[in-house]
């Protein structure tokens, strides 16, 4: 209640657009929920390779994964420092790339591989990396990192309120307090 | 106060802040003084809105801006300049800061030099089809530790304003101000480009780990002192969340500035993450910030 009052106090008294709503991981984590293996799961075909000239980064690398929400396309790259956000113009042409979501990296490391991306209905962006699933709010700020079972996440998606991962031949799922984006 | 005495005061203040229950707001009952209210016979400056939708530093963004020119600007003498992030809130005559009113009063009394105010809202990416919600670029612009926002001011906004008014080009004649992420943005601009801006006013500045801003106290301690003057306003009821603890972060900033013997002032009230305290003490902060401002160097 005190935290709600604090948020409301700020909302009504603060300097205009001074602070976007914070989205700590606690908003999506559910007590007692962990990663569970999904038995007899049939792995979907991997998504087609992303080969879009417009989303090649400054070093002319192709993204390993992309996800769209609204009029923004987020792209993940190997050994990168940030998810790149593109604005989708008319005809859905990606333009104006910017390192919108700075990724957590191992100290001293030049970058981290982003292997899968997804979004939830509140607009959070989920980026699968070797450090875990890095979750960003819609303004590009890191909310936190979800730990994952060992291995490289090759595919990731929401199925209703379950975040699902494919690591090798195994499918994992975990219920979160959110839902797939419409 | 001796260094031991000031260190002891810091320790006691940190203990007080750290022991405060989360989410508690203080009295926060700040009120405006006469310099934040319209006074008779004080000449009124002119506020003109403009838009900046063609940025090359932040391509694709659109934003509203405002230009305040004091009545005392004579059209010939370059004026001092002060930039405000989240400009719409600072320029609002009925908002928490009321900068045009305060500027009018202080400039009239000669408590601050003739100063042009530039009020800039953060950029947004509009939806291409004009429908739906645009994407906010505020955190990217304000919280990122880089020289990008400084270049935005130097290469785009200041030249645009200089088409209309003559501005001082020396850092001693330039200040920058902001609240929350706008506060750390102000510090970042001056830190990256002390040749452009030498005076910083931060209200409940977000020196926390939104985008790595919590590194500043360490950077300050291990960098040769820069020619900056910094006013930090904070409140014991400010935020404690996933990004950090704002009162502790500002205390850490103040301790670092103190250690490196910066010209700084740190005011800790009991307010929360809002502009009430900062607005109430704005005249005092501006007097301190602009004190002893030298005239521009002769060319």
Short mmCIF file of N, CA and C in Angstrom, two decimals, chain B residues 104-253:
data_model
loop_
_atom_site.label_atom_id
_atom_site.label_comp_id
_atom_site.label_asym_id
_atom_site.label_seq_id
_atom_site.Cartn_x
_atom_site.Cartn_y
_atom_site.Cartn_z
N UNK B 104 12.19 35.98 -14.47
CA UNK B 104 11.78 37.39 -14.53
C UNK B 104 12.17 38.10 -13.23
N UNK B 105 11.84 37.49 -12.10
CA UNK B 105 12.09 38.13 -10.81
C UNK B 105 13.58 38.27 -10.52
N UNK B 106 14.33 37.21 -10.74
CA UNK B 106 15.76 37.24 -10.37
C UNK B 106 16.56 38.13 -11.33
N UNK B 107 16.21 38.10 -12.60
CA UNK B 107 16.94 38.94 -13.56
C UNK B 107 16.64 40.41 -13.26
N UNK B 108 15.39 40.70 -12.94
CA UNK B 108 15.00 42.08 -12.60
C UNK B 108 15.78 42.59 -11.39
N UNK B 109 15.97 41.72 -10.41
CA UNK B 109 16.71 42.11 -9.20
C UNK B 109 18.22 42.01 -9.40
N UNK B 110 18.64 41.55 -10.58
CA UNK B 110 20.05 41.32 -10.86
C UNK B 110 20.65 40.26 -9.93
N UNK B 111 19.84 39.31 -9.54
CA UNK B 111 20.34 38.18 -8.76
C UNK B 111 20.86 37.08 -9.65
N UNK B 112 20.64 37.22 -10.92
CA UNK B 112 21.24 36.33 -11.91
C UNK B 112 21.40 37.13 -13.20
N UNK B 113 22.30 36.71 -14.07
CA UNK B 113 22.52 37.51 -15.29
C UNK B 113 21.34 37.37 -16.25
N UNK B 114 21.32 38.21 -17.28
CA UNK B 114 20.31 38.11 -18.33
C UNK B 114 20.50 36.74 -19.00
N UNK B 115 19.49 35.90 -18.87
CA UNK B 115 19.63 34.49 -19.26
C UNK B 115 18.45 34.06 -20.10
N UNK B 116 18.77 33.42 -21.22
CA UNK B 116 17.76 32.82 -22.10
C UNK B 116 17.50 31.41 -21.60
N UNK B 117 16.24 31.01 -21.56
CA UNK B 117 15.90 29.64 -21.16
C UNK B 117 15.48 28.82 -22.38
N UNK B 118 16.05 27.63 -22.49
CA UNK B 118 15.66 26.71 -23.57
C UNK B 118 15.07 25.47 -22.91
N UNK B 119 13.81 25.20 -23.18
CA UNK B 119 13.08 24.12 -22.53
C UNK B 119 12.79 23.05 -23.58
N UNK B 120 13.28 21.86 -23.33
CA UNK B 120 13.23 20.81 -24.36
C UNK B 120 12.57 19.56 -23.78
N UNK B 121 11.52 19.11 -24.43
CA UNK B 121 10.92 17.84 -24.03
C UNK B 121 11.72 16.69 -24.62
N UNK B 122 11.66 15.51 -24.01
CA UNK B 122 12.37 14.38 -24.62
C UNK B 122 11.72 13.97 -25.93
N UNK B 123 12.50 13.33 -26.77
CA UNK B 123 11.99 12.92 -28.07
C UNK B 123 11.07 11.72 -27.99
N UNK B 124 10.19 11.63 -28.96
CA UNK B 124 9.38 10.43 -29.14
C UNK B 124 9.43 10.03 -30.61
N UNK B 125 9.26 8.74 -30.85
CA UNK B 125 9.13 8.24 -32.20
C UNK B 125 7.64 8.08 -32.49
N UNK B 126 7.08 8.91 -33.33
CA UNK B 126 5.64 8.78 -33.58
C UNK B 126 5.37 7.54 -34.42
N UNK B 127 4.16 7.01 -34.28
CA UNK B 127 3.76 5.90 -35.12
C UNK B 127 3.67 6.39 -36.57
N UNK B 128 4.18 5.57 -37.48
CA UNK B 128 4.27 6.01 -38.87
C UNK B 128 2.91 6.34 -39.46
N UNK B 129 1.89 5.59 -39.03
CA UNK B 129 0.57 5.82 -39.59
C UNK B 129 -0.22 6.85 -38.80
N UNK B 130 0.42 7.44 -37.82
CA UNK B 130 -0.25 8.47 -37.01
C UNK B 130 -1.19 7.91 -35.97
N UNK B 131 -1.36 6.61 -35.96
CA UNK B 131 -2.25 6.00 -34.97
C UNK B 131 -1.39 5.26 -33.96
N UNK B 132 -1.94 4.97 -32.82
CA UNK B 132 -1.20 4.19 -31.84
C UNK B 132 -0.20 5.02 -31.09
N UNK B 133 0.37 4.38 -30.10
CA UNK B 133 1.26 5.07 -29.18
C UNK B 133 2.65 5.18 -29.78
N UNK B 134 3.28 6.33 -29.66
CA UNK B 134 4.66 6.47 -30.08
C UNK B 134 5.58 5.86 -29.06
N UNK B 135 6.87 5.74 -29.44
CA UNK B 135 7.85 5.15 -28.51
C UNK B 135 8.64 6.28 -27.87
N UNK B 136 8.71 6.25 -26.53
CA UNK B 136 9.43 7.30 -25.81
C UNK B 136 10.92 7.09 -25.95
N UNK B 137 11.64 8.15 -26.21
CA UNK B 137 13.10 8.08 -26.27
C UNK B 137 13.75 8.71 -25.04
N UNK B 138 12.91 8.99 -24.01
CA UNK B 138 13.39 9.76 -22.86
C UNK B 138 14.55 9.07 -22.15
N UNK B 139 14.37 7.81 -21.78
CA UNK B 139 15.43 7.14 -21.02
C UNK B 139 16.69 7.01 -21.86
N UNK B 140 16.52 6.69 -23.14
CA UNK B 140 17.69 6.55 -24.00
C UNK B 140 18.45 7.86 -24.07
N UNK B 141 17.75 8.98 -24.22
CA UNK B 141 18.41 10.28 -24.36
C UNK B 141 18.99 10.74 -23.03
N UNK B 142 18.23 10.55 -21.96
CA UNK B 142 18.61 11.16 -20.69
C UNK B 142 19.53 10.29 -19.83
N UNK B 143 19.31 8.98 -19.85
CA UNK B 143 20.04 8.11 -18.92
C UNK B 143 21.34 7.54 -19.50
N UNK B 144 21.50 7.63 -20.82
CA UNK B 144 22.70 7.06 -21.43
C UNK B 144 23.93 7.90 -21.10
N UNK B 145 24.98 7.23 -20.69
CA UNK B 145 26.23 7.93 -20.38
C UNK B 145 27.06 8.05 -21.67
N UNK B 146 26.87 9.14 -22.36
CA UNK B 146 27.64 9.38 -23.58
C UNK B 146 27.55 10.87 -23.88
N UNK B 147 28.20 11.28 -24.94
CA UNK B 147 28.16 12.70 -25.31
C UNK B 147 27.04 12.98 -26.32
N UNK B 148 26.16 12.01 -26.53
CA UNK B 148 25.17 12.17 -27.60
C UNK B 148 24.22 13.34 -27.33
N UNK B 149 23.71 13.45 -26.10
CA UNK B 149 22.78 14.55 -25.82
C UNK B 149 23.51 15.89 -25.88
N UNK B 150 24.76 15.93 -25.45
CA UNK B 150 25.54 17.16 -25.55
C UNK B 150 25.70 17.57 -27.02
N UNK B 151 25.93 16.58 -27.88
CA UNK B 151 26.07 16.89 -29.32
C UNK B 151 24.74 17.37 -29.88
N UNK B 152 23.67 16.80 -29.39
CA UNK B 152 22.32 17.23 -29.81
C UNK B 152 22.13 18.72 -29.50
N UNK B 153 22.54 19.12 -28.30
CA UNK B 153 22.41 20.53 -27.93
C UNK B 153 23.35 21.39 -28.78
N UNK B 154 24.60 20.93 -28.86
CA UNK B 154 25.62 21.75 -29.54
C UNK B 154 25.35 21.90 -31.03
N UNK B 155 24.95 20.80 -31.67
CA UNK B 155 24.85 20.81 -33.13
C UNK B 155 23.47 21.20 -33.63
N UNK B 156 22.46 21.09 -32.78
CA UNK B 156 21.10 21.30 -33.30
C UNK B 156 20.33 22.39 -32.55
N UNK B 157 20.16 22.22 -31.25
CA UNK B 157 19.28 23.14 -30.53
C UNK B 157 19.90 24.52 -30.36
N UNK B 158 21.15 24.58 -29.90
CA UNK B 158 21.76 25.90 -29.69
C UNK B 158 21.86 26.68 -30.99
N UNK B 159 22.31 26.07 -32.09
CA UNK B 159 22.34 26.85 -33.34
C UNK B 159 20.95 27.32 -33.77
N UNK B 160 19.94 26.50 -33.52
CA UNK B 160 18.57 26.90 -33.88
C UNK B 160 18.16 28.13 -33.08
N UNK B 161 18.44 28.11 -31.79
CA UNK B 161 18.08 29.25 -30.94
C UNK B 161 18.90 30.48 -31.32
N UNK B 162 20.13 30.25 -31.71
CA UNK B 162 21.00 31.38 -32.05
C UNK B 162 20.59 32.07 -33.34
N UNK B 163 19.67 31.50 -34.06
CA UNK B 163 19.10 32.23 -35.20
C UNK B 163 18.23 33.39 -34.71
N UNK B 164 17.77 33.28 -33.46
CA UNK B 164 16.84 34.28 -32.94
C UNK B 164 17.48 35.19 -31.89
N UNK B 165 18.37 34.63 -31.06
CA UNK B 165 18.98 35.43 -29.99
C UNK B 165 20.47 35.14 -29.95
N UNK B 166 21.22 36.14 -29.47
CA UNK B 166 22.68 35.96 -29.33
C UNK B 166 22.94 35.29 -27.97
N UNK B 167 23.69 34.21 -28.01
CA UNK B 167 23.99 33.46 -26.80
C UNK B 167 25.48 33.49 -26.51
N UNK B 168 25.81 33.48 -25.23
CA UNK B 168 27.22 33.32 -24.86
C UNK B 168 27.69 31.94 -25.27
N UNK B 169 28.93 31.87 -25.72
CA UNK B 169 29.48 30.59 -26.16
C UNK B 169 30.43 29.99 -25.13
N UNK B 170 30.70 30.72 -24.04
CA UNK B 170 31.62 30.20 -23.02
C UNK B 170 30.84 29.40 -21.99
N UNK B 171 31.49 28.37 -21.46
CA UNK B 171 30.82 27.49 -20.51
C UNK B 171 30.38 28.22 -19.24
N UNK B 172 31.12 29.28 -18.87
CA UNK B 172 30.75 30.02 -17.65
C UNK B 172 29.38 30.68 -17.80
N UNK B 173 28.97 30.88 -19.04
CA UNK B 173 27.68 31.53 -19.27
C UNK B 173 26.57 30.54 -19.60
N UNK B 174 26.81 29.25 -19.32
CA UNK B 174 25.84 28.23 -19.71
C UNK B 174 25.56 27.27 -18.56
N UNK B 175 24.28 27.01 -18.34
CA UNK B 175 23.84 26.08 -17.29
C UNK B 175 22.85 25.10 -17.88
N UNK B 176 22.70 23.98 -17.19
CA UNK B 176 21.78 22.95 -17.66
C UNK B 176 21.12 22.31 -16.45
N UNK B 177 19.85 21.97 -16.59
CA UNK B 177 19.04 21.56 -15.44
C UNK B 177 18.08 20.44 -15.83
N UNK B 178 17.77 19.58 -14.88
CA UNK B 178 16.77 18.56 -15.14
C UNK B 178 16.33 17.86 -13.88
N UNK B 179 15.25 17.13 -13.98
CA UNK B 179 14.72 16.39 -12.84
C UNK B 179 14.74 14.90 -13.15
N UNK B 180 15.08 14.08 -12.15
CA UNK B 180 15.07 12.62 -12.31
C UNK B 180 16.07 12.23 -13.39
N UNK B 181 15.66 11.55 -14.43
CA UNK B 181 16.60 11.22 -15.51
C UNK B 181 17.12 12.48 -16.18
N UNK B 182 16.30 13.53 -16.16
CA UNK B 182 16.76 14.81 -16.68
C UNK B 182 17.90 15.39 -15.88
N UNK B 183 17.95 15.05 -14.60
CA UNK B 183 19.02 15.53 -13.73
C UNK B 183 20.35 14.87 -14.06
N UNK B 184 20.34 13.55 -14.21
CA UNK B 184 21.59 12.89 -14.57
C UNK B 184 22.00 13.28 -15.99
N UNK B 185 21.01 13.55 -16.84
CA UNK B 185 21.32 14.02 -18.19
C UNK B 185 22.08 15.34 -18.12
N UNK B 186 21.61 16.24 -17.27
CA UNK B 186 22.29 17.52 -17.12
C UNK B 186 23.74 17.31 -16.68
N UNK B 187 23.93 16.43 -15.73
CA UNK B 187 25.30 16.17 -15.26
C UNK B 187 26.13 15.55 -16.38
N UNK B 188 25.55 14.61 -17.10
CA UNK B 188 26.29 13.94 -18.18
C UNK B 188 26.75 14.95 -19.23
N UNK B 189 25.88 15.87 -19.60
CA UNK B 189 26.24 16.87 -20.61
C UNK B 189 27.46 17.68 -20.14
N UNK B 190 27.40 18.14 -18.89
CA UNK B 190 28.50 18.95 -18.37
C UNK B 190 29.76 18.10 -18.17
N UNK B 191 29.58 16.87 -17.73
CA UNK B 191 30.73 15.98 -17.52
C UNK B 191 31.45 15.70 -18.84
N UNK B 192 30.63 15.40 -19.88
CA UNK B 192 31.21 15.08 -21.18
C UNK B 192 31.78 16.33 -21.86
N UNK B 193 31.11 17.45 -21.68
CA UNK B 193 31.47 18.69 -22.38
C UNK B 193 31.53 19.87 -21.42
N UNK B 194 32.52 19.87 -20.54
CA UNK B 194 32.64 21.02 -19.63
C UNK B 194 33.01 22.29 -20.38
N UNK B 195 33.39 22.17 -21.62
CA UNK B 195 33.66 23.36 -22.44
C UNK B 195 32.37 23.98 -22.93
N UNK B 196 31.27 23.23 -22.86
CA UNK B 196 29.97 23.75 -23.31
C UNK B 196 29.12 24.27 -22.16
N UNK B 197 29.09 23.53 -21.07
CA UNK B 197 28.25 23.87 -19.91
C UNK B 197 29.07 23.67 -18.65
N UNK B 198 29.06 24.69 -17.78
CA UNK B 198 29.84 24.55 -16.55
C UNK B 198 28.96 24.50 -15.31
N UNK B 199 27.66 24.73 -15.46
CA UNK B 199 26.78 24.82 -14.28
C UNK B 199 25.66 23.79 -14.42
N UNK B 200 25.46 23.01 -13.35
CA UNK B 200 24.49 21.92 -13.38
C UNK B 200 23.52 22.09 -12.22
N UNK B 201 22.23 21.93 -12.51
CA UNK B 201 21.21 21.92 -11.46
C UNK B 201 20.42 20.62 -11.62
N UNK B 202 20.50 19.77 -10.61
CA UNK B 202 19.85 18.46 -10.67
C UNK B 202 18.79 18.38 -9.57
N UNK B 203 17.58 18.04 -9.97
CA UNK B 203 16.48 17.80 -9.03
C UNK B 203 16.20 16.31 -8.96
N UNK B 204 16.30 15.75 -7.80
CA UNK B 204 16.12 14.30 -7.56
C UNK B 204 16.74 13.50 -8.71
N UNK B 205 18.00 13.82 -9.01
CA UNK B 205 18.68 13.21 -10.15
C UNK B 205 18.80 11.70 -10.04
N UNK B 206 18.67 11.03 -11.17
CA UNK B 206 18.67 9.57 -11.21
C UNK B 206 20.08 9.01 -11.38
N UNK B 207 20.90 9.19 -10.35
CA UNK B 207 22.28 8.70 -10.39
C UNK B 207 22.32 7.25 -9.95
N UNK B 208 21.41 6.49 -10.51
CA UNK B 208 21.23 5.08 -10.16
C UNK B 208 21.50 4.23 -11.39
N UNK B 209 21.29 2.93 -11.27
CA UNK B 209 21.64 2.04 -12.37
C UNK B 209 20.47 1.85 -13.33
N UNK B 210 19.97 2.96 -13.88
CA UNK B 210 18.97 2.82 -14.94
C UNK B 210 19.70 2.38 -16.21
N UNK B 211 20.75 3.12 -16.54
CA UNK B 211 21.62 2.73 -17.67
C UNK B 211 23.08 2.95 -17.26
N UNK B 212 23.41 2.50 -16.04
CA UNK B 212 24.80 2.57 -15.61
C UNK B 212 25.21 3.87 -14.96
N UNK B 213 24.24 4.75 -14.64
CA UNK B 213 24.59 6.04 -14.07
C UNK B 213 25.18 5.98 -12.67
N UNK B 214 25.09 4.81 -12.04
CA UNK B 214 25.64 4.68 -10.69
C UNK B 214 27.16 4.66 -10.68
N UNK B 215 27.79 4.71 -11.86
CA UNK B 215 29.26 4.72 -11.89
C UNK B 215 29.84 6.10 -11.60
N UNK B 216 29.00 7.14 -11.66
CA UNK B 216 29.54 8.50 -11.58
C UNK B 216 30.36 8.80 -10.32
N UNK B 217 29.92 8.41 -9.12
CA UNK B 217 30.75 8.74 -7.96
C UNK B 217 32.18 8.21 -8.09
N UNK B 218 32.31 7.00 -8.60
CA UNK B 218 33.65 6.44 -8.80
C UNK B 218 34.42 7.19 -9.87
N UNK B 219 33.75 7.57 -10.92
CA UNK B 219 34.41 8.32 -11.99
C UNK B 219 34.87 9.68 -11.47
N UNK B 220 34.02 10.32 -10.70
CA UNK B 220 34.36 11.64 -10.17
C UNK B 220 35.62 11.55 -9.31
N UNK B 221 35.67 10.51 -8.48
CA UNK B 221 36.81 10.38 -7.55
C UNK B 221 38.12 10.13 -8.25
N UNK B 222 38.06 9.55 -9.43
CA UNK B 222 39.31 9.17 -10.10
C UNK B 222 39.52 9.93 -11.39
N UNK B 223 38.94 11.09 -11.49
CA UNK B 223 39.15 11.95 -12.66
C UNK B 223 39.58 13.31 -12.19
N UNK B 224 40.55 13.85 -12.87
CA UNK B 224 40.97 15.21 -12.55
C UNK B 224 39.74 16.12 -12.51
N UNK B 225 39.73 17.01 -11.52
CA UNK B 225 38.54 17.85 -11.33
C UNK B 225 38.26 18.70 -12.56
N UNK B 226 36.99 18.74 -12.94
CA UNK B 226 36.58 19.52 -14.12
C UNK B 226 36.00 20.85 -13.63
N UNK B 227 36.03 21.88 -14.47
CA UNK B 227 35.57 23.22 -14.05
C UNK B 227 34.05 23.30 -14.02
N UNK B 228 33.43 22.60 -13.10
CA UNK B 228 31.98 22.52 -13.02
C UNK B 228 31.48 23.03 -11.67
N UNK B 229 30.29 23.56 -11.69
CA UNK B 229 29.57 23.97 -10.47
C UNK B 229 28.26 23.19 -10.46
N UNK B 230 28.00 22.48 -9.37
CA UNK B 230 26.89 21.51 -9.37
C UNK B 230 26.00 21.69 -8.15
N UNK B 231 24.70 21.82 -8.38
CA UNK B 231 23.71 21.91 -7.29
C UNK B 231 22.86 20.65 -7.37
N UNK B 232 22.86 19.87 -6.30
CA UNK B 232 22.06 18.65 -6.22
C UNK B 232 20.95 18.83 -5.18
N UNK B 233 19.72 18.64 -5.62
CA UNK B 233 18.57 18.64 -4.69
C UNK B 233 18.01 17.23 -4.60
N UNK B 234 17.77 16.76 -3.39
CA UNK B 234 17.27 15.39 -3.20
C UNK B 234 16.34 15.38 -1.99
N UNK B 235 15.64 14.24 -1.76
CA UNK B 235 14.71 14.13 -0.64
C UNK B 235 14.78 12.75 -0.01
N UNK B 236 14.65 12.68 1.29
CA UNK B 236 14.74 11.39 1.97
C UNK B 236 13.58 10.47 1.61
N UNK B 237 12.51 11.02 1.07
CA UNK B 237 11.38 10.19 0.65
C UNK B 237 11.46 9.75 -0.79
N UNK B 238 12.60 9.95 -1.41
CA UNK B 238 12.74 9.63 -2.84
C UNK B 238 12.78 8.11 -3.04
N UNK B 239 12.88 7.71 -4.29
CA UNK B 239 12.69 6.32 -4.68
C UNK B 239 13.75 5.36 -4.16
N UNK B 240 13.30 4.14 -3.93
CA UNK B 240 14.19 3.01 -3.63
C UNK B 240 13.60 1.85 -4.43
N UNK B 241 14.20 1.52 -5.56
CA UNK B 241 13.58 0.52 -6.42
C UNK B 241 14.62 -0.31 -7.15
N UNK B 242 14.22 -0.95 -8.22
CA UNK B 242 15.12 -1.88 -8.91
C UNK B 242 16.37 -1.20 -9.43
N UNK B 243 16.29 0.09 -9.71
CA UNK B 243 17.44 0.80 -10.27
C UNK B 243 18.40 1.28 -9.20
N UNK B 244 17.92 1.42 -7.99
CA UNK B 244 18.77 1.91 -6.91
C UNK B 244 18.00 2.69 -5.88
N UNK B 245 18.74 3.29 -4.97
CA UNK B 245 18.16 4.12 -3.91
C UNK B 245 18.59 5.56 -4.21
N UNK B 246 17.60 6.40 -4.54
CA UNK B 246 17.92 7.76 -4.99
C UNK B 246 18.60 8.60 -3.91
N UNK B 247 18.10 8.60 -2.67
CA UNK B 247 18.81 9.41 -1.67
C UNK B 247 20.26 8.97 -1.49
N UNK B 248 20.48 7.66 -1.43
CA UNK B 248 21.86 7.18 -1.27
C UNK B 248 22.70 7.51 -2.49
N UNK B 249 22.10 7.40 -3.66
CA UNK B 249 22.85 7.70 -4.88
C UNK B 249 23.27 9.17 -4.91
N UNK B 250 22.38 10.06 -4.50
CA UNK B 250 22.73 11.48 -4.50
C UNK B 250 23.72 11.81 -3.39
N UNK B 251 23.58 11.10 -2.26
CA UNK B 251 24.57 11.26 -1.20
C UNK B 251 25.94 10.84 -1.70
N UNK B 252 25.97 9.75 -2.43
CA UNK B 252 27.24 9.25 -2.96
C UNK B 252 27.84 10.24 -3.94
N UNK B 253 26.99 10.83 -4.75
CA UNK B 253 27.46 11.88 -5.67
C UNK B 253 28.04 13.05 -4.88
#
